Short mmCIF file of C-alpha atoms and ligand atoms in Angstrom, two decimals:
data_model
loop_
_atom_site.label_atom_id
_atom_site.label_comp_id
_atom_site.label_asym_id
_atom_site.label_seq_id
_atom_site.Cartn_x
_atom_site.Cartn_y
_atom_site.Cartn_z
CA MET A 1 14.62 7.98 -8.40
CA GLU A 2 15.38 8.40 -12.06
CA LYS A 3 12.74 7.14 -14.48
CA LEU A 4 13.83 4.79 -17.27
CA LEU A 5 10.44 4.21 -18.86
CA GLN A 6 7.29 6.26 -18.67
CA VAL A 7 4.06 5.09 -20.24
CA GLU A 8 1.43 7.80 -20.59
CA LYS A 9 -2.20 7.45 -21.62
CA LEU A 10 -1.33 4.51 -23.85
CA GLU A 11 -4.11 3.26 -26.09
CA THR A 12 -3.62 0.15 -28.21
CA SER A 13 -6.19 -1.58 -30.40
CA PHE A 14 -6.69 -4.50 -32.74
CA THR A 15 -8.88 -4.50 -35.81
CA ARG A 16 -10.98 -7.39 -37.03
CA ASP A 17 -13.44 -7.22 -39.93
CA LYS A 18 -12.79 -3.47 -40.14
CA LYS A 19 -13.91 -3.11 -36.52
CA LYS A 20 -11.40 -1.60 -34.16
CA THR A 21 -11.36 -2.90 -30.58
CA LYS A 22 -9.49 -0.94 -27.96
CA ILE A 23 -7.47 -3.18 -25.66
CA LEU A 24 -5.53 -0.59 -23.68
CA HIS A 25 -7.56 2.37 -22.43
CA GLY A 26 -5.03 4.96 -21.32
CA VAL A 27 -2.37 2.97 -19.47
CA ASN A 28 -0.15 5.04 -17.15
CA PHE A 29 2.87 3.82 -15.18
CA HIS A 30 6.63 4.21 -14.97
CA ILE A 31 9.71 2.12 -14.27
CA ASN A 32 12.63 3.56 -12.31
CA LYS A 33 16.25 2.84 -13.17
CA GLY A 34 17.48 -0.36 -11.55
CA GLU A 35 14.16 -1.54 -10.14
CA ILE A 36 11.97 -4.60 -10.68
CA LEU A 37 8.42 -3.54 -11.43
CA GLY A 38 5.74 -6.20 -11.19
CA LEU A 39 2.79 -6.06 -13.60
CA VAL A 40 -0.13 -8.14 -12.36
CA GLY A 41 -3.76 -8.74 -13.28
CA GLU A 42 -6.00 -11.59 -14.35
CA SER A 43 -5.75 -13.22 -17.74
CA GLY A 44 -6.87 -10.86 -20.50
CA SER A 45 -6.23 -7.64 -18.57
CA GLY A 46 -3.72 -6.43 -21.18
CA LYS A 47 -0.34 -7.18 -19.60
CA SER A 48 1.19 -8.77 -22.68
CA ILE A 49 -0.28 -6.14 -24.99
CA THR A 50 1.33 -3.48 -22.79
CA SER A 51 4.74 -5.12 -23.16
CA LEU A 52 4.31 -5.66 -26.91
CA SER A 53 3.35 -1.98 -27.22
CA ILE A 54 6.58 -0.94 -25.48
CA MET A 55 8.57 -3.02 -27.99
CA LYS A 56 6.20 -2.13 -30.86
CA LEU A 57 6.03 -5.81 -31.73
CA PHE A 58 2.83 -5.97 -33.77
CA LYS A 59 4.21 -7.55 -36.92
CA GLY A 60 1.73 -9.98 -38.47
CA THR A 61 -1.14 -8.70 -36.31
CA SER A 62 -3.58 -5.82 -36.62
CA GLY A 63 -2.28 -4.29 -33.39
CA GLU A 64 -1.45 -0.59 -33.32
CA ILE A 65 -0.86 2.19 -30.86
CA ASN A 66 -3.59 4.80 -31.28
CA ALA A 67 -2.69 7.34 -28.64
CA GLY A 68 -0.35 8.08 -25.78
CA GLN A 69 3.38 8.09 -25.30
CA ILE A 70 6.09 5.71 -24.17
CA PHE A 71 9.19 7.56 -23.06
CA PHE A 72 12.32 5.45 -22.86
CA ASN A 73 15.29 7.46 -21.61
CA GLY A 74 13.24 10.54 -22.39
CA GLU A 75 12.58 9.61 -26.05
CA ASP A 76 9.11 8.73 -27.28
CA VAL A 77 9.22 5.18 -28.65
CA THR A 78 5.78 5.53 -30.25
CA LYS A 79 7.29 8.02 -32.73
CA LYS A 80 10.11 5.72 -33.82
CA SER A 81 10.28 3.95 -37.18
CA GLU A 82 10.62 0.18 -37.54
CA ALA A 83 14.31 0.63 -38.45
CA GLU A 84 14.91 2.65 -35.28
CA MET A 85 13.00 0.09 -33.20
CA ARG A 86 15.24 -2.69 -34.51
CA LYS A 87 18.20 -0.89 -32.98
CA ILE A 88 16.43 -0.59 -29.65
CA ARG A 89 15.03 -4.13 -29.46
CA GLY A 90 17.55 -6.56 -28.07
CA LYS A 91 20.06 -3.80 -27.45
CA GLN A 92 18.33 -1.42 -25.05
CA ILE A 93 15.09 -3.26 -24.34
CA ALA A 94 15.09 -7.05 -24.37
CA MET A 95 12.30 -9.49 -23.77
CA ILE A 96 11.86 -13.03 -22.52
CA PHE A 97 8.67 -14.99 -22.98
CA GLN A 98 6.84 -17.69 -21.09
CA GLU A 99 7.57 -20.46 -23.56
CA PRO A 100 11.11 -20.37 -24.94
CA MET A 101 10.21 -22.72 -27.80
CA THR A 102 8.12 -19.96 -29.36
CA SER A 103 11.06 -17.58 -29.46
CA LEU A 104 13.94 -20.00 -30.02
CA ASN A 105 14.27 -21.18 -33.59
CA PRO A 106 13.98 -25.00 -33.54
CA VAL A 107 16.17 -25.52 -36.61
CA MET A 108 19.02 -23.24 -35.56
CA LYS A 109 21.81 -24.22 -33.21
CA ILE A 110 21.88 -22.38 -29.87
CA GLY A 111 25.22 -20.82 -30.79
CA GLU A 112 23.98 -19.30 -34.06
CA GLN A 113 20.94 -17.86 -32.31
CA LEU A 114 23.01 -16.36 -29.53
CA LEU A 115 25.54 -14.87 -31.93
CA GLU A 116 22.95 -13.03 -34.03
CA PRO A 117 22.10 -10.17 -31.62
CA ILE A 118 25.70 -9.99 -30.38
CA ARG A 119 27.03 -9.45 -33.91
CA LEU A 120 24.23 -7.06 -34.79
CA HIS A 121 24.32 -4.85 -31.72
CA LEU A 122 27.82 -5.13 -30.30
CA GLY A 123 29.66 -5.31 -33.64
CA LEU A 124 32.14 -7.91 -32.36
CA ASP A 125 34.19 -10.05 -34.76
CA ASP A 126 33.42 -13.78 -34.92
CA LYS A 127 35.97 -14.87 -32.32
CA LYS A 128 35.04 -12.17 -29.80
CA ALA A 129 31.32 -12.71 -30.39
CA ARG A 130 31.74 -16.44 -29.69
CA GLU A 131 33.68 -15.78 -26.52
CA HIS A 132 31.01 -13.34 -25.41
CA ALA A 133 28.21 -15.83 -26.15
CA ILE A 134 29.96 -18.56 -24.15
CA SER A 135 30.57 -16.21 -21.24
CA MET A 136 26.85 -15.30 -21.25
CA LEU A 137 25.86 -18.99 -21.14
CA LYS A 138 28.20 -19.47 -18.20
CA LYS A 139 26.79 -16.41 -16.49
CA VAL A 140 23.28 -17.88 -16.52
CA GLY A 141 24.58 -21.11 -14.99
CA ILE A 142 24.73 -23.35 -18.07
CA PRO A 143 27.25 -26.14 -17.72
CA ARG A 144 29.20 -27.32 -20.79
CA ALA A 145 28.58 -23.96 -22.48
CA GLU A 146 30.88 -24.74 -25.44
CA GLU A 147 28.98 -27.94 -26.26
CA ILE A 148 25.56 -26.36 -25.80
CA MET A 149 26.49 -23.83 -28.50
CA LYS A 150 26.42 -26.72 -31.02
CA GLU A 151 23.09 -28.16 -29.86
CA TYR A 152 19.51 -27.52 -30.96
CA PRO A 153 16.79 -26.20 -28.60
CA HIS A 154 14.94 -29.56 -28.42
CA GLN A 155 18.06 -31.19 -26.99
CA LEU A 156 17.77 -29.03 -23.85
CA SER A 157 15.41 -29.25 -20.87
CA GLY A 158 12.79 -26.53 -20.31
CA GLY A 159 14.85 -24.91 -17.56
CA MET A 160 17.99 -24.88 -19.73
CA ARG A 161 16.07 -23.40 -22.67
CA GLN A 162 14.80 -20.64 -20.40
CA ARG A 163 18.39 -19.96 -19.29
CA VAL A 164 19.44 -19.73 -22.94
CA MET A 165 16.62 -17.22 -23.52
CA ILE A 166 17.84 -15.15 -20.59
CA ALA A 167 21.45 -15.33 -21.82
CA MET A 168 20.27 -14.13 -25.23
CA ALA A 169 18.17 -11.36 -23.71
CA ILE A 170 20.94 -9.96 -21.53
CA SER A 171 23.77 -10.56 -24.02
CA CYS A 172 23.79 -6.93 -25.19
CA HIS A 173 23.36 -5.50 -21.68
CA PRO A 174 19.86 -4.03 -22.09
CA GLN A 175 18.73 -1.28 -19.75
CA LEU A 176 15.28 -2.80 -19.58
CA LEU A 177 14.38 -6.47 -19.53
CA ILE A 178 10.73 -7.35 -20.04
CA ALA A 179 9.98 -10.79 -18.65
CA ASP A 180 6.47 -11.96 -19.57
CA GLU A 181 5.57 -14.92 -17.32
CA PRO A 182 9.15 -16.17 -17.59
CA THR A 183 8.74 -19.18 -15.30
CA THR A 184 5.11 -20.25 -15.61
CA ALA A 185 5.95 -23.21 -17.85
CA LEU A 186 8.60 -24.54 -15.46
CA ASP A 187 8.32 -26.74 -12.39
CA VAL A 188 8.58 -25.11 -8.98
CA THR A 189 12.26 -25.85 -8.21
CA ILE A 190 13.46 -24.67 -11.61
CA GLN A 191 11.15 -21.67 -11.33
CA ALA A 192 12.86 -20.62 -8.09
CA GLN A 193 16.30 -21.04 -9.68
CA ILE A 194 15.39 -18.93 -12.71
CA LEU A 195 13.90 -16.17 -10.54
CA ASP A 196 17.02 -16.15 -8.34
CA LEU A 197 19.09 -15.85 -11.47
CA LEU A 198 17.00 -12.95 -12.78
CA LYS A 199 17.31 -11.07 -9.51
CA GLN A 200 21.05 -11.67 -9.34
CA LEU A 201 21.55 -10.48 -12.92
CA GLN A 202 19.34 -7.45 -12.35
CA GLN A 203 21.46 -6.45 -9.36
CA ASN A 204 24.82 -7.11 -11.02
CA GLU A 205 23.95 -5.44 -14.31
CA GLY A 206 21.92 -2.59 -12.80
CA MET A 207 19.09 -3.41 -15.22
CA SER A 208 15.46 -2.49 -14.76
CA VAL A 209 13.01 -5.37 -15.10
CA LEU A 210 9.33 -5.37 -16.00
CA LEU A 211 8.15 -8.65 -14.53
CA ILE A 212 4.74 -9.81 -15.75
CA THR A 213 3.22 -12.56 -13.68
CA HIS A 214 0.03 -14.07 -12.31
CA ASP A 215 1.85 -15.18 -9.22
CA LEU A 216 1.63 -12.76 -6.30
CA GLY A 217 4.13 -14.86 -4.34
CA VAL A 218 6.67 -14.14 -7.06
CA VAL A 219 5.78 -10.45 -6.93
CA ALA A 220 6.27 -10.30 -3.14
CA GLU A 221 9.64 -11.95 -3.41
CA MET A 222 11.04 -10.20 -6.49
CA CYS A 223 9.55 -6.76 -7.01
CA ASP A 224 10.22 -3.25 -5.70
CA ARG A 225 6.95 -1.79 -6.93
CA VAL A 226 3.77 -3.18 -8.44
CA VAL A 227 1.30 -2.06 -11.09
CA VAL A 228 -2.12 -3.73 -11.07
CA MET A 229 -4.04 -3.86 -14.36
CA TYR A 230 -7.68 -4.54 -14.99
CA ALA A 231 -9.50 -4.52 -18.35
CA GLY A 232 -6.84 -2.49 -20.14
CA LYS A 233 -6.22 0.08 -17.40
CA VAL A 234 -3.90 0.49 -14.45
CA VAL A 235 -6.05 0.48 -11.31
CA GLU A 236 -3.34 0.69 -8.67
CA GLU A 237 0.38 1.42 -8.43
CA ALA A 238 2.33 1.04 -5.19
CA ASP A 239 5.47 0.01 -3.41
CA VAL A 240 5.36 -3.79 -3.03
CA PHE A 241 5.35 -3.70 0.76
CA GLU A 242 2.51 -1.17 0.94
CA LEU A 243 0.50 -3.01 -1.67
CA PHE A 244 0.43 -6.23 0.32
CA GLU A 245 0.08 -4.43 3.65
CA SER A 246 -2.86 -2.24 2.60
CA PRO A 247 -4.22 -2.81 -0.90
CA LYS A 248 -6.50 0.10 -1.81
CA HIS A 249 -8.40 -0.95 -4.92
CA PRO A 250 -11.16 -3.52 -4.31
CA TYR A 251 -9.71 -5.46 -7.25
CA THR A 252 -6.26 -5.60 -5.66
CA GLN A 253 -7.89 -6.57 -2.37
CA GLY A 254 -9.64 -9.39 -4.21
CA LEU A 255 -6.44 -10.57 -5.88
CA ILE A 256 -4.51 -10.56 -2.62
CA GLY A 257 -7.43 -12.16 -0.79
CA SER A 258 -7.32 -15.03 -3.23
CA VAL A 259 -3.74 -15.96 -2.32
CA PRO A 260 -3.74 -18.55 0.47
CA LYS A 261 -1.74 -17.34 3.46
CA LEU A 262 1.07 -19.49 4.79
CA GLY A 263 -0.18 -22.17 7.14
CA GLU A 264 -3.79 -21.47 6.30
CA LYS A 265 -5.66 -24.46 4.96
CA ARG A 266 -8.35 -23.73 2.44
CA GLU A 267 -10.31 -26.14 0.37
CA LYS A 268 -10.56 -23.81 -2.56
CA LEU A 269 -8.99 -20.52 -3.54
CA GLU A 270 -11.44 -17.71 -3.05
CA SER A 271 -11.25 -15.92 -6.32
CA ILE A 272 -12.99 -12.73 -7.32
CA LYS A 273 -16.50 -13.51 -8.53
CA GLY A 274 -17.28 -13.01 -12.20
CA ASN A 275 -14.89 -12.61 -15.13
CA VAL A 276 -12.74 -10.03 -16.83
CA PRO A 277 -15.08 -8.29 -19.32
CA ASN A 278 -14.73 -8.79 -23.04
CA PRO A 279 -12.94 -5.79 -24.63
CA THR A 280 -15.72 -5.52 -27.22
CA ASN A 281 -18.37 -5.16 -24.54
CA LEU A 282 -17.11 -3.14 -21.59
CA PRO A 283 -19.38 -1.85 -18.85
CA GLN A 284 -19.96 1.88 -18.54
CA GLY A 285 -18.14 3.71 -15.74
CA CYS A 286 -15.63 1.70 -13.72
CA LYS A 287 -14.92 -1.53 -15.57
CA PHE A 288 -14.62 -3.42 -12.30
CA ALA A 289 -17.98 -2.19 -10.96
CA PRO A 290 -19.99 -5.33 -11.89
CA ARG A 291 -17.64 -7.45 -9.74
CA CYS A 292 -16.98 -4.98 -6.94
CA ASN A 293 -18.07 -5.46 -3.32
CA HIS A 294 -18.09 -1.71 -2.71
CA VAL A 295 -19.91 -0.55 -5.83
CA MET A 296 -21.71 2.83 -5.61
CA ASP A 297 -24.02 4.61 -8.07
CA ILE A 298 -21.30 6.81 -9.50
CA CYS A 299 -19.13 3.74 -10.31
CA GLN A 300 -21.70 2.59 -12.87
CA GLN A 301 -21.82 5.99 -14.54
CA GLU A 302 -18.36 7.51 -14.63
CA GLU A 303 -14.82 6.20 -14.86
CA PRO A 304 -12.98 6.83 -11.60
CA PRO A 305 -10.11 9.34 -11.71
CA GLU A 306 -6.54 8.46 -10.76
CA ILE A 307 -6.12 9.48 -7.14
CA SER A 308 -2.60 10.06 -5.84
CA PHE A 309 -1.38 9.20 -2.36
CA ALA A 310 1.90 9.64 -0.50
CA ASN A 311 4.99 7.72 -1.58
CA GLY A 312 4.08 7.60 -5.27
CA ARG A 313 0.99 5.48 -4.69
CA SER A 314 -2.04 5.82 -6.86
CA CYS A 315 -5.42 4.15 -7.20
CA ASN A 316 -8.29 4.59 -9.66
CA CYS A 317 -11.34 4.18 -7.49
CA TRP A 318 -14.32 6.35 -6.49
CA LEU A 319 -14.10 5.06 -2.90
CA TYR A 320 -11.18 7.34 -2.23
CA GLN A 321 -12.77 10.34 -3.87
CA GLU A 322 -15.65 9.93 -1.40
CA GLU A 323 -13.21 9.58 1.45
CA ARG A 324 -11.48 12.77 0.36
CA ARG A 325 -14.69 14.73 0.18
CA GLY A 326 -16.12 13.27 3.37
CA ILE A 327 -13.28 13.27 5.84
CA GLY A 328 -10.83 15.39 3.98
CA VAL A 329 -8.02 12.83 3.70
N1 LIG B 401 -3.45 -10.50 -31.70
C1 LIG B 401 -4.58 -10.12 -31.09
N2 LIG B 401 -5.68 -9.79 -31.79
C2 LIG B 401 -6.82 -9.41 -31.18
N3 LIG B 401 -6.97 -9.32 -29.84
C3 LIG B 401 -5.92 -9.65 -29.08
C4 LIG B 401 -4.66 -10.07 -29.64
N4 LIG B 401 -3.79 -10.32 -28.64
C5 LIG B 401 -4.48 -10.09 -27.50
N5 LIG B 401 -5.73 -9.69 -27.75
C6 LIG B 401 -6.77 -9.35 -26.75
O1 LIG B 401 -6.26 -8.35 -25.88
C7 LIG B 401 -6.72 -8.57 -24.55
C8 LIG B 401 -5.54 -8.52 -23.61
O2 LIG B 401 -4.68 -9.61 -23.89
P1 LIG B 401 -3.28 -9.83 -23.21
O3 LIG B 401 -2.64 -10.96 -23.93
O4 LIG B 401 -2.53 -8.56 -23.12
O5 LIG B 401 -3.70 -10.28 -21.73
P2 LIG B 401 -2.75 -10.70 -20.53
O6 LIG B 401 -3.05 -9.77 -19.40
O7 LIG B 401 -1.35 -10.78 -21.00
O8 LIG B 401 -3.32 -12.13 -20.18
P3 LIG B 401 -2.55 -13.47 -19.74
O9 LIG B 401 -2.36 -13.32 -18.27
O10 LIG B 401 -3.50 -14.55 -20.09
O11 LIG B 401 -1.25 -13.56 -20.50
C9 LIG B 401 -7.48 -9.88 -24.55
O12 LIG B 401 -8.85 -9.60 -24.56
C10 LIG B 401 -7.05 -10.54 -25.85
O13 LIG B 401 -8.11 -11.32 -26.38
MG1 LIG B 402 -0.01 -12.34 -21.26
#
């Protein structure tokens, strides 16, 4: 498998009142060419900040990358200037967000918005750019594409707006598409249609996709591999089948345990007790220790190392260090 993106020891922080708060604490993972990688974790675990770090989209915020590397096609994005990033964003790495209204301009016609990246990155003349834009709208299943070009975002339904966002994102044939909760705001039927569309496009275009979601059902259906994040760190990385079959990290076990199984009736979802810690006040040692069913003394003192397993699996948990020492796994 050839790697398209490799994130190494990434540390990102925000500053408020001259006080710097680390949000990402050495994030490590990679995305292979042509795969869909799922990024999961509870709210506040740092999924969006990871994707914004990859795009270096910190304008208007105090966010900055403090350490680590992000290799895209072998080149370190963290070293690139804003001008260089502008050539990468939209062209090589594109992004779609949960709520299209935040990224579509309400006072610009759909056509004008679609044409902007196409002109900028593909250098097509007006006629060719228009044809390309219309063909992209058709590709994402938008009927009356020519008319939609003349309409404003508010004239479209949520599902149609999300399709426009996808058309815009893939219009310059990016190698990597980052989709941050792309269907959470949509109803279930439309959600399924949009996910189908994403998968189809990913296969036809040979794109890699970083799919950020809360929904483990979506992960099971869409992803090849999964990265699990907790409190600004990756705690487990595995093939999707293996992850659901035998989750290693107690946090992953908790997440999977809180998904109701088909046919099983439960009054309430069993969620993991406690909350994601505040980044300004993190526990010592393993950040999951206060919520963990298997907590040991060492967990409260030292951060667990990343332990590698067969088939590219890894897990940051002292349980497996013990297992290694004890039984010699
Ligand atoms: N602009 C910002 N300034 C300061 N802190 C921020 C900023 N954006 C995010 N954070 C903090 O970074 C942490 C991680 O946030 P992030 O948005 O990456 O979480 P997430 O995993 O995407 O959560 P969700 O599932 O809710 O989208 C949170 O504690 C959040 O408060
Ligand atoms: Mg988020």
